[in-house]
């Protein structure tokens, strides 16, 4: 999987992990697509709709498969930091941060090699995302169906 695809899938999974895809989260992906080169050479809307079809079919297995993809990815420190930024920006986009989202982020974080110090050097006010949970479940609690995306 290309890094740009992993970035987009990160944003999608962080949108979907709480069971709701907020308009603000969609707008963030649209903004990143228009202003940055993070999703280079991707048809973002088509990819997101493919993810919706997959998550609607597979449910929480889709999110677990994504976590495995993160674990298997070979990313530089810079790319891991970018993935962390995308995840946190997406989680915070709707200004309604739920425990399920932070817990999902921690599952992503556990698969990365970047240190907490490196994350905090770039994102100094995000220490809550790095604090350990009492119990981190092995599976994502998920049972939702989503509609297709449209940036229009």
Coordinates of C-alpha atoms in Angstrom, one line a residue:
X1 CA 0.0 0.0 0.0
X2 CA 1.3 3.4 -0.9
X3 CA 1.8 5.9 1.9
X4 CA -0.8 8.3 0.4
X5 CA -3.3 5.4 0.5
X6 CA -2.4 4.7 4.1
X7 CA -2.9 8.4 5.0
X8 CA -6.3 8.4 3.4
X9 CA -7.3 5.2 5.0
X10 CA -6.1 6.6 8.3
X11 CA -8.4 9.6 8.0
X12 CA -11.3 7.3 7.0
X13 CA -10.9 4.9 9.8
X14 CA -10.6 7.7 12.3
X15 CA -13.8 9.1 10.9
X16 CA -15.7 5.8 11.1
X17 CA -14.3 4.4 14.4
X18 CA -16.9 6.1 16.5
X19 CA -19.8 4.9 14.3
X20 CA -20.5 8.3 12.8
X21 CA -18.9 10.2 9.9
X22 CA -19.4 13.9 10.7
X23 CA -19.6 16.5 8.0
X24 CA -16.6 18.3 9.6
X25 CA -14.5 15.2 9.1
X26 CA -15.5 15.0 5.4
X27 CA -14.6 18.7 5.1
X28 CA -11.2 18.1 6.6
X29 CA -10.4 15.4 4.1
X30 CA -11.6 17.7 1.3
X31 CA -9.4 20.5 2.6
X32 CA -6.4 18.2 2.9
X33 CA -7.0 17.0 -0.7
X34 CA -7.3 20.5 -2.0
X35 CA -4.4 22.1 0.0
X36 CA -1.8 19.4 0.5
X37 CA -0.2 16.6 -1.5
X38 CA -0.9 13.9 1.1
X39 CA -3.3 11.9 -1.0
X40 CA -1.3 12.3 -4.2
X41 CA -2.5 10.5 -7.3
X42 CA -5.7 9.2 -5.6
X43 CA -9.3 9.6 -6.6
X44 CA -10.2 10.5 -3.0
X45 CA -13.9 10.3 -3.4
X46 CA -13.8 7.0 -5.2
X47 CA -11.4 5.5 -2.6
X48 CA -13.6 6.7 0.3
X49 CA -16.6 5.2 -1.3
X50 CA -14.7 1.9 -1.7
X51 CA -13.8 2.0 2.0
X52 CA -17.5 2.6 2.9
X53 CA -18.5 -0.5 0.9
X54 CA -15.8 -2.5 2.6
X55 CA -16.6 -1.3 6.1
X56 CA -20.3 -1.9 5.5
X57 CA -19.5 -5.4 4.4
X58 CA -16.8 -6.3 7.0
X59 CA -17.7 -4.1 10.0
X60 CA -15.1 -4.0 12.7
X61 CA -12.8 -6.4 10.7
X62 CA -12.2 -3.5 8.3
X63 CA -10.8 -1.4 11.2
X64 CA -8.8 -4.4 12.5
X65 CA -7.4 -5.0 9.0
X66 CA -6.3 -1.3 8.8
X67 CA -4.5 -1.7 12.1
X68 CA -2.6 -4.6 10.6
X69 CA -1.7 -2.6 7.6
X70 CA -0.2 0.1 9.8
X71 CA 1.8 -2.5 11.6
X72 CA 3.1 -3.9 8.3
X73 CA 3.9 -0.5 6.7
X74 CA 7.5 0.6 6.4
X75 CA 7.3 4.3 7.2
X76 CA 9.9 6.9 8.0
X77 CA 9.7 8.9 11.2
X78 CA 8.4 11.8 9.2
X79 CA 5.7 9.6 7.6
X80 CA 4.7 8.1 11.0
X81 CA 4.4 11.6 12.4
X82 CA 2.2 12.7 9.4
X83 CA 0.0 9.6 10.0
X84 CA -0.4 10.7 13.7
X85 CA -1.3 14.2 12.7
X86 CA -3.9 13.0 10.2
X87 CA -5.4 10.7 12.8
X88 CA -5.6 13.4 15.5
X89 CA -6.9 16.1 13.1
X90 CA -9.6 13.8 11.9
X91 CA -10.6 12.8 15.4
X92 CA -10.8 16.5 16.5
X93 CA -12.5 17.8 13.3
X94 CA -16.0 17.6 14.7
X95 CA -14.9 18.9 18.1
X96 CA -16.6 15.9 19.7
X97 CA -13.8 13.6 20.9
X98 CA -15.2 10.3 22.0
X99 CA -13.4 7.7 24.0
X100 CA -13.8 5.2 21.2
X101 CA -11.8 7.5 18.9
X102 CA -8.9 8.0 21.4
X103 CA -8.9 4.3 22.0
X104 CA -8.7 3.6 18.3
X105 CA -5.9 6.1 18.0
X106 CA -4.0 4.3 20.7
X107 CA -4.3 1.1 18.7
X108 CA -2.7 2.9 15.7
X109 CA -0.1 4.4 17.9
X110 CA 0.9 1.0 19.3
X111 CA 1.9 -0.1 15.8
X112 CA 4.2 2.8 15.1
X113 CA 7.9 3.1 15.9
X114 CA 7.9 6.9 16.6
X115 CA 8.5 7.9 20.2
X116 CA 6.1 9.8 22.4
X117 CA 8.8 12.5 22.7
X118 CA 8.9 12.9 18.9
X119 CA 5.1 13.2 18.8
X120 CA 5.0 15.7 21.6
X121 CA 7.8 17.8 20.1
X122 CA 5.5 18.3 17.1
X123 CA 2.1 18.2 18.9
X124 CA 2.9 19.4 22.4
X125 CA -0.8 19.6 23.5
X126 CA -1.7 16.0 22.6
X127 CA -0.4 14.1 25.6
X128 CA -3.9 12.8 26.4
X129 CA -3.7 10.7 23.2
X130 CA -0.5 9.1 24.5
X131 CA -1.5 8.2 28.0
X132 CA -2.0 4.5 28.6
X133 CA -5.5 3.1 29.0
X134 CA -6.5 0.8 31.8
X135 CA -7.5 -1.8 29.3
X136 CA -7.1 -1.5 25.5
X137 CA -9.4 -4.0 23.8
X138 CA -8.0 -6.2 21.0
X139 CA -11.0 -5.5 18.9
X140 CA -12.8 -2.4 17.8
X141 CA -16.4 -2.2 19.0
X142 CA -18.2 -1.4 15.7
X143 CA -21.5 -2.1 14.1
X144 CA -22.5 0.7 11.7
X145 CA -23.5 1.2 8.1
X146 CA -22.4 4.3 6.2
X147 CA -23.6 6.2 3.2
X148 CA -21.4 7.1 0.2
X149 CA -19.3 10.2 0.1
X150 CA -19.8 13.2 -2.1
X151 CA -17.8 16.4 -1.9
X152 CA -20.5 18.3 -3.7

